[in-house]
Amino acid sequence: MVFLKLFIVFLKIGSFSFGGGYAMLPLIEQEIVNVHEWLSQNEFIDIIAISQMSPGPIAINAATFVGFKHLGFVGALVATLGVVFTSFFLVVGLARIIIKNQNSTIVKGIFSGIRPGVIGLIVAACVSLFSASIVDVKSLFIGLAILLILHKSKIHPIGVIFISGILGIIVYSI
Amino acid sequence: MNKYLKLFWIFFRVGAFTFGGGYAMIPIIEKEIVEKENLIVAEEFIDIIAVSQSLPGPIAVNTTIFVGYKLMGILGAIAALIGTVLPSFLVIIILAVFYNQIKDIQAIQLFFKGVRPAIVSLVFMSALKLGNAIEKKTFNYILMIAAFFAIVILKIHPIFTIIGCAVAGLIFTRRKEKENGIS
């Protein structure tokens, strides 16, 4: 059955993609282009361009896009469900254990180390985001301008995203 | 408003404005859930990011499910998840249909060219804000710096970095307990 097959392929992609993001593109490409031939190489490259215009994780974007191209609206639904399925049960399962044991010394000890570690992790993510998105003087200018806005005001991140988009149109049109 | 609908709506906004990968949702969730609604304190939010990072699947999706479950159980997790995924689902279908007409519109390209560098600044400011919420003691500073260097310089995978920090935290807490026990 085609829908079941689509579901299973994206279940697999969702289950083996640690960290998410562009790191999982090779896995998606392998399954969708090479093994199942649901998309051509060119259509697959479109996914990257389309994902950059669309909000949400690239894994979700890819699932929806492939499902839709392959089997229409229901296909998009099935593939998207497949890609989040494993996450849902793992996260809920682990959340349940953590919440139940949140006063145990072991859980407290573990999180006392993880907490500062994650801050280092997020700053490290900024470094790789920086090298991927600050590519010229104009993007550096936008990044710094937004940093200044965030420092001086309490604008909602959504507002900041709009401002940066408009800055992009202005700065790159000059 | 129905509480599930409210949760859905918060995460719909998160999903609609998460451009540029998983970490991009941190500033928006932080603003909505921690600062505006006070549903979760900053330290708990950091814990949730850690767990989300360590499990398979997109970090934005995992974080959403965890926050939803923590606040309102299974139904909360489902409401939050649908909220996060729906905007990207709809946008992708629209783009899949109209891609050939849209792809040559320059303004759209330039808009996202502007958004990308802004995400770096947004995520960086969130890291500072969340870092401020953590107790200021030497052990924490050491782990922050160690985790940063482990990833950036030594190229150790984030999951192993998190596991390393967990072990360090466990050993440190145990040792402290023993000291307290003796004295």
GROMACS .gro file of C-alpha atoms in nm:
model
  357
    1MET     CA    1   0.000   0.000   0.000
    2VAL     CA    2   0.145   0.332  -0.112
    3PHE     CA    3   0.039   0.540   0.188
    4LEU     CA    4   0.177   0.287   0.435
    5LYS     CA    5   0.508   0.282   0.248
    6LEU     CA    6   0.525   0.664   0.254
    7PHE     CA    7   0.445   0.662   0.625
    8ILE     CA    8   0.715   0.406   0.703
    9VAL     CA    9   0.984   0.587   0.503
   10PHE     CA   10   0.921   0.911   0.691
   11LEU     CA   11   0.890   0.726   1.020
   12LYS     CA   12   1.240   0.602   0.951
   13ILE     CA   13   1.367   0.950   0.863
   14GLY     CA   14   1.210   1.096   1.178
   15SER     CA   15   1.354   0.821   1.397
   16PHE     CA   16   1.713   0.848   1.283
   17SER     CA   17   1.759   1.220   1.251
   18PHE     CA   18   1.948   1.345   1.551
   19GLY     CA   19   1.993   1.717   1.576
   20GLY     CA   20   1.774   1.783   1.273
   21GLY     CA   21   1.844   2.056   1.024
   22TYR     CA   22   2.048   2.021   0.712
   23ALA     CA   23   2.239   1.731   0.865
   24MET     CA   24   1.948   1.505   0.778
   25LEU     CA   25   1.923   1.600   0.412
   26PRO     CA   26   2.154   1.317   0.297
   27LEU     CA   27   1.930   1.061   0.469
   28ILE     CA   28   1.619   1.208   0.307
   29GLU     CA   29   1.790   1.220  -0.030
   30GLN     CA   30   1.898   0.858  -0.001
   31GLU     CA   31   1.543   0.739   0.074
   32ILE     CA   32   1.344   0.967  -0.154
   33VAL     CA   33   1.567   1.007  -0.459
   34ASN     CA   34   1.785   0.696  -0.465
   35VAL     CA   35   1.586   0.416  -0.305
   36HIS     CA   36   1.223   0.500  -0.384
   37GLU     CA   37   1.266   0.745  -0.673
   38TRP     CA   38   0.971   0.954  -0.560
   39LEU     CA   39   1.146   1.275  -0.660
   40SER     CA   40   1.410   1.357  -0.919
   41GLN     CA   41   1.742   1.509  -0.815
   42ASN     CA   42   1.621   1.851  -0.937
   43GLU     CA   43   1.294   1.835  -0.746
   44PHE     CA   44   1.492   1.741  -0.438
   45ILE     CA   45   1.709   2.051  -0.475
   46ASP     CA   46   1.386   2.253  -0.489
   47ILE     CA   47   1.308   2.127  -0.137
   48ILE     CA   48   1.606   2.320  -0.003
   49ALA     CA   49   1.499   2.642  -0.173
   50ILE     CA   50   1.139   2.593  -0.065
   51SER     CA   51   1.239   2.516   0.293
   52GLN     CA   52   1.420   2.845   0.312
   53MET     CA   53   1.098   3.027   0.228
   54SER     CA   54   0.889   2.824   0.465
   55PRO     CA   55   0.882   2.825   0.842
   56GLY     CA   56   0.934   2.509   1.041
   57PRO     CA   57   1.198   2.237   1.061
   58ILE     CA   58   1.341   2.123   0.730
   59ALA     CA   59   1.245   1.761   0.808
   60ILE     CA   60   0.879   1.859   0.832
   61ASN     CA   61   0.905   2.072   0.519
   62ALA     CA   62   1.063   1.788   0.325
   63ALA     CA   63   0.802   1.538   0.446
   64THR     CA   64   0.510   1.760   0.352
   65PHE     CA   65   0.661   1.845   0.014
   66VAL     CA   66   0.749   1.488  -0.084
   67GLY     CA   67   0.414   1.353   0.038
   68PHE     CA   68   0.227   1.620  -0.154
   69LYS     CA   69   0.422   1.575  -0.478
   70HIS     CA   70   0.393   1.200  -0.458
   71LEU     CA   71   0.038   1.141  -0.334
   72GLY     CA   72  -0.137   1.478  -0.302
   73PHE     CA   73  -0.287   1.627   0.012
   74VAL     CA   74  -0.340   1.295   0.193
   75GLY     CA   75   0.017   1.201   0.107
   76ALA     CA   76   0.140   1.526   0.265
   77LEU     CA   77  -0.059   1.446   0.579
   78VAL     CA   78   0.068   1.086   0.600
   79ALA     CA   79   0.434   1.180   0.547
   80THR     CA   80   0.421   1.465   0.800
   81LEU     CA   81   0.258   1.237   1.057
   82GLY     CA   82   0.526   0.977   0.992
   83VAL     CA   83   0.813   1.217   1.049
   84VAL     CA   84   0.688   1.336   1.391
   85PHE     CA   85   0.551   0.999   1.511
   86THR     CA   86   0.861   0.864   1.686
   87SER     CA   87   0.943   1.204   1.839
   88PHE     CA   88   0.600   1.225   1.992
   89PHE     CA   89   0.618   0.897   2.181
   90LEU     CA   90   0.982   0.932   2.283
   91VAL     CA   91   0.939   1.287   2.411
   92VAL     CA   92   0.616   1.211   2.597
   93GLY     CA   93   0.769   0.895   2.747
   94LEU     CA   94   1.084   1.070   2.862
   95ALA     CA   95   0.891   1.378   2.981
   96ARG     CA   96   0.671   1.154   3.194
   97ILE     CA   97   0.974   0.986   3.358
   98ILE     CA   98   1.149   1.319   3.419
   99ILE     CA   99   0.843   1.492   3.564
  100LYS     CA  100   0.769   1.195   3.792
  101ASN     CA  101   1.128   1.190   3.924
  102GLN     CA  102   1.201   1.561   3.922
  103ASN     CA  103   1.281   1.562   4.294
  104SER     CA  104   1.521   1.268   4.287
  105THR     CA  105   1.885   1.356   4.347
  106ILE     CA  106   1.990   1.172   4.032
  107VAL     CA  107   1.762   1.372   3.801
  108LYS     CA  108   1.857   1.693   3.984
  109GLY     CA  109   2.226   1.608   3.952
  110ILE     CA  110   2.197   1.531   3.583
  111PHE     CA  111   2.019   1.856   3.509
  112SER     CA  112   2.256   2.060   3.723
  113GLY     CA  113   2.524   1.966   3.470
  114ILE     CA  114   2.311   1.980   3.157
  115ARG     CA  115   2.170   2.325   3.227
  116PRO     CA  116   2.494   2.524   3.185
  117GLY     CA  117   2.602   2.282   2.911
  118VAL     CA  118   2.299   2.369   2.698
  119ILE     CA  119   2.384   2.739   2.715
  120GLY     CA  120   2.727   2.655   2.573
  121LEU     CA  121   2.550   2.442   2.313
  122ILE     CA  122   2.322   2.725   2.200
  123VAL     CA  123   2.613   2.968   2.176
  124ALA     CA  124   2.800   2.704   1.973
  125ALA     CA  125   2.495   2.681   1.744
  126CYS     CA  126   2.523   3.057   1.697
  127VAL     CA  127   2.877   3.009   1.568
  128SER     CA  128   2.765   2.769   1.297
  129LEU     CA  129   2.458   2.982   1.220
  130PHE     CA  130   2.694   3.279   1.194
  131SER     CA  131   2.923   3.117   0.942
  132ALA     CA  132   2.625   2.994   0.737
  133SER     CA  133   2.430   3.320   0.727
  134ILE     CA  134   2.679   3.605   0.768
  135VAL     CA  135   2.827   3.579   0.421
  136ASP     CA  136   2.893   3.938   0.319
  137VAL     CA  137   2.906   4.295   0.456
  138LYS     CA  138   2.530   4.341   0.403
  139SER     CA  139   2.434   4.037   0.607
  140LEU     CA  140   2.680   4.142   0.878
  141PHE     CA  141   2.514   4.483   0.882
  142ILE     CA  142   2.168   4.328   0.921
  143GLY     CA  143   2.288   4.095   1.196
  144LEU     CA  144   2.444   4.382   1.391
  145ALA     CA  145   2.143   4.610   1.337
  146ILE     CA  146   1.912   4.340   1.477
  147LEU     CA  147   2.146   4.281   1.770
  148LEU     CA  148   2.127   4.651   1.852
  149ILE     CA  149   1.746   4.653   1.822
  150LEU     CA  150   1.721   4.351   2.053
  151HIS     CA  151   1.955   4.510   2.304
  152LYS     CA  152   1.777   4.847   2.309
  153SER     CA  153   1.414   4.741   2.284
  154LYS     CA  154   1.172   4.469   2.386
  155ILE     CA  155   1.034   4.397   2.040
  156HIS     CA  156   0.876   4.054   1.996
  157PRO     CA  157   1.091   3.810   1.792
  158ILE     CA  158   0.815   3.796   1.528
  159GLY     CA  159   0.841   4.174   1.485
  160VAL     CA  160   1.217   4.142   1.460
  161ILE     CA  161   1.181   3.884   1.182
  162PHE     CA  162   0.962   4.123   0.981
  163ILE     CA  163   1.204   4.411   1.034
  164SER     CA  164   1.498   4.195   0.922
  165GLY     CA  165   1.311   4.079   0.611
  166ILE     CA  166   1.234   4.436   0.512
  167LEU     CA  167   1.594   4.534   0.587
  168GLY     CA  168   1.695   4.250   0.354
  169ILE     CA  169   1.481   4.386   0.072
  170ILE     CA  170   1.619   4.739   0.122
  171VAL     CA  171   1.986   4.654   0.177
  172TYR     CA  172   2.011   4.400  -0.105
  173SER     CA  173   1.828   4.626  -0.352
  174ILE     CA  174   2.079   4.909  -0.311
  175MET     CA  175  -1.066   3.072   2.539
  176ASN     CA  176  -1.035   2.695   2.570
  177LYS     CA  177  -0.693   2.621   2.724
  178TYR     CA  178  -0.595   2.373   2.453
  179LEU     CA  179  -0.692   2.622   2.185
  180LYS     CA  180  -0.478   2.882   2.359
  181LEU     CA  181  -0.180   2.646   2.364
  182PHE     CA  182  -0.242   2.563   1.997
  183TRP     CA  183  -0.246   2.931   1.910
  184ILE     CA  184   0.079   3.006   2.096
  185PHE     CA  185   0.256   2.724   1.913
  186PHE     CA  186   0.096   2.816   1.583
  187ARG     CA  187   0.278   3.147   1.612
  188VAL     CA  188   0.598   2.967   1.709
  189GLY     CA  189   0.566   2.738   1.407
  190ALA     CA  190   0.481   3.021   1.171
  191PHE     CA  191   0.794   3.220   1.256
  192THR     CA  192   1.057   2.953   1.302
  193PHE     CA  193   1.278   3.032   1.006
  194GLY     CA  194   1.625   2.888   0.979
  195GLY     CA  195   1.623   2.566   1.175
  196GLY     CA  196   1.546   2.435   1.520
  197TYR     CA  197   1.727   2.689   1.733
  198ALA     CA  198   1.532   2.970   1.570
  199MET     CA  199   1.226   2.873   1.773
  200ILE     CA  200   1.405   2.928   2.105
  201PRO     CA  201   1.361   3.310   2.103
  202ILE     CA  202   0.989   3.285   2.021
  203ILE     CA  203   0.904   3.012   2.273
  204GLU     CA  204   1.112   3.192   2.535
  205LYS     CA  205   0.917   3.513   2.474
  206GLU     CA  206   0.573   3.350   2.464
  207ILE     CA  207   0.594   3.075   2.725
  208VAL     CA  208   0.857   3.204   2.968
  209GLU     CA  209   0.832   3.583   2.955
  210LYS     CA  210   0.477   3.668   2.852
  211GLU     CA  211   0.266   3.386   2.990
  212ASN     CA  212   0.496   3.269   3.271
  213LEU     CA  213   0.393   2.910   3.206
  214ILE     CA  214   0.743   2.771   3.252
  215VAL     CA  215   1.047   2.920   3.428
  216ALA     CA  216   1.368   2.977   3.233
  217GLU     CA  217   1.558   2.692   3.401
  218GLU     CA  218   1.288   2.441   3.313
  219PHE     CA  219   1.292   2.565   2.957
  220ILE     CA  220   1.667   2.504   2.939
  221ASP     CA  221   1.612   2.148   3.068
  222ILE     CA  222   1.351   2.092   2.799
  223ILE     CA  223   1.588   2.213   2.526
  224ALA     CA  224   1.849   1.966   2.655
  225VAL     CA  225   1.609   1.673   2.641
  226SER     CA  226   1.480   1.778   2.298
  227GLN     CA  227   1.829   1.799   2.162
  228SER     CA  228   1.912   1.448   2.284
  229LEU     CA  229   1.621   1.270   2.116
  230PRO     CA  230   1.574   1.201   1.745
  231GLY     CA  231   1.355   1.435   1.545
  232PRO     CA  232   1.365   1.810   1.489
  233ILE     CA  233   1.447   2.002   1.808
  234ALA     CA  234   1.160   2.246   1.752
  235VAL     CA  235   0.912   1.959   1.734
  236ASN     CA  236   1.054   1.785   2.041
  237THR     CA  237   1.054   2.105   2.246
  238THR     CA  238   0.694   2.174   2.148
  239ILE     CA  239   0.580   1.825   2.248
  240PHE     CA  240   0.760   1.847   2.582
  241VAL     CA  241   0.624   2.191   2.671
  242GLY     CA  242   0.272   2.087   2.569
  243TYR     CA  243   0.292   1.767   2.774
  244LYS     CA  244   0.435   1.942   3.079
  245LEU     CA  245   0.161   2.204   3.076
  246MET     CA  246  -0.146   1.999   2.986
  247GLY     CA  247  -0.063   1.630   2.945
  248ILE     CA  248  -0.108   1.423   2.630
  249LEU     CA  249  -0.378   1.646   2.484
  250GLY     CA  250  -0.157   1.947   2.547
  251ALA     CA  251   0.128   1.776   2.362
  252ILE     CA  252  -0.101   1.706   2.066
  253ALA     CA  253  -0.245   2.060   2.061
  254ALA     CA  254   0.104   2.214   2.073
  255LEU     CA  255   0.239   1.977   1.808
  256ILE     CA  256  -0.044   2.047   1.563
  257GLY     CA  257   0.005   2.418   1.627
  258THR     CA  258   0.376   2.405   1.544
  259VAL     CA  259   0.347   2.185   1.237
  260LEU     CA  260   0.037   2.338   1.075
  261PRO     CA  261   0.190   2.666   0.947
  262SER     CA  262   0.479   2.491   0.775
  263PHE     CA  263   0.240   2.226   0.639
  264LEU     CA  264   0.016   2.489   0.480
  265VAL     CA  265   0.300   2.703   0.349
  266ILE     CA  266   0.472   2.404   0.189
  267ILE     CA  267   0.156   2.297   0.008
  268ILE     CA  268   0.104   2.649  -0.122
  269LEU     CA  269   0.470   2.667  -0.229
  270ALA     CA  270   0.454   2.322  -0.391
  271VAL     CA  271   0.163   2.437  -0.605
  272PHE     CA  272   0.286   2.785  -0.689
  273TYR     CA  273   0.664   2.736  -0.670
  274ASN     CA  274   0.730   2.811  -1.036
  275GLN     CA  275   0.542   3.141  -1.013
  276ILE     CA  276   0.694   3.236  -0.678
  277LYS     CA  277   1.057   3.141  -0.724
  278ASP     CA  278   1.136   3.434  -0.952
  279ILE     CA  279   0.989   3.703  -0.728
  280GLN     CA  280   1.300   3.886  -0.609
  281ALA     CA  281   1.146   4.056  -0.306
  282ILE     CA  282   1.068   3.719  -0.143
  283GLN     CA  283   1.423   3.598  -0.191
  284LEU     CA  284   1.563   3.921  -0.047
  285PHE     CA  285   1.324   3.909   0.247
  286PHE     CA  286   1.462   3.571   0.355
  287LYS     CA  287   1.815   3.684   0.282
  288GLY     CA  288   1.753   3.949   0.546
  289VAL     CA  289   1.593   3.709   0.794
  290ARG     CA  290   1.885   3.465   0.799
  291PRO     CA  291   2.143   3.693   0.967
  292ALA     CA  292   1.875   3.816   1.210
  293ILE     CA  293   1.821   3.460   1.337
  294VAL     CA  294   2.183   3.452   1.457
  295SER     CA  295   2.127   3.766   1.665
  296LEU     CA  296   1.794   3.640   1.799
  297VAL     CA  297   1.935   3.305   1.908
  298PHE     CA  298   2.243   3.468   2.058
  299MET     CA  299   2.034   3.709   2.268
  300SER     CA  300   1.821   3.417   2.389
  301ALA     CA  301   2.134   3.230   2.493
  302LEU     CA  302   2.242   3.533   2.699
  303LYS     CA  303   1.897   3.567   2.854
  304LEU     CA  304   1.874   3.198   2.943
  305GLY     CA  305   2.233   3.197   3.063
  306ASN     CA  306   2.145   3.479   3.301
  307ALA     CA  307   1.875   3.261   3.457
  308ILE     CA  308   2.131   3.005   3.568
  309GLU     CA  309   2.291   3.031   3.912
  310LYS     CA  310   2.622   3.216   3.891
  311LYS     CA  311   2.883   2.978   4.023
  312THR     CA  312   3.219   2.855   3.897
  313PHE     CA  313   3.098   2.503   3.817
  314ASN     CA  314   2.833   2.641   3.582
  315TYR     CA  315   3.075   2.874   3.404
  316ILE     CA  316   3.321   2.589   3.353
  317LEU     CA  317   3.056   2.365   3.200
  318MET     CA  318   2.924   2.641   2.974
  319ILE     CA  319   3.270   2.708   2.835
  320ALA     CA  320   3.361   2.338   2.817
  321ALA     CA  321   3.043   2.254   2.623
  322PHE     CA  322   3.107   2.541   2.384
  323PHE     CA  323   3.464   2.432   2.311
  324ALA     CA  324   3.369   2.065   2.290
  325ILE     CA  325   3.135   2.144   2.002
  326VAL     CA  326   3.310   2.429   1.821
  327ILE     CA  327   3.674   2.322   1.855
  328LEU     CA  328   3.669   1.948   1.923
  329LYS     CA  329   3.363   1.888   1.699
  330ILE     CA  330   3.205   1.653   1.952
  331HIS     CA  331   2.841   1.581   1.870
  332PRO     CA  332   2.593   1.783   2.083
  333ILE     CA  333   2.437   1.464   2.219
  334PHE     CA  334   2.768   1.341   2.359
  335THR     CA  335   2.838   1.688   2.493
  336ILE     CA  336   2.507   1.681   2.680
  337ILE     CA  337   2.580   1.333   2.815
  338GLY     CA  338   2.921   1.455   2.933
  339CYS     CA  339   2.762   1.751   3.113
  340ALA     CA  340   2.505   1.519   3.272
  341VAL     CA  341   2.780   1.293   3.408
  342ALA     CA  342   2.973   1.595   3.539
  343GLY     CA  343   2.662   1.727   3.711
  344LEU     CA  344   2.589   1.389   3.865
  345ILE     CA  345   2.943   1.343   4.000
  346PHE     CA  346   2.954   1.698   4.135
  347THR     CA  347   2.619   1.664   4.315
  348ARG     CA  348   2.715   1.327   4.463
  349ARG     CA  349   3.046   1.458   4.591
  350LYS     CA  350   2.878   1.759   4.747
  351GLU     CA  351   2.627   1.532   4.919
  352LYS     CA  352   2.905   1.317   5.060
  353GLU     CA  353   3.089   1.623   5.192
  354ASN     CA  354   2.773   1.744   5.355
  355GLY     CA  355   2.711   1.397   5.497
  356ILE     CA  356   3.052   1.383   5.665
  357SER     CA  357   3.042   1.732   5.812
   0.00000   0.00000   0.00000
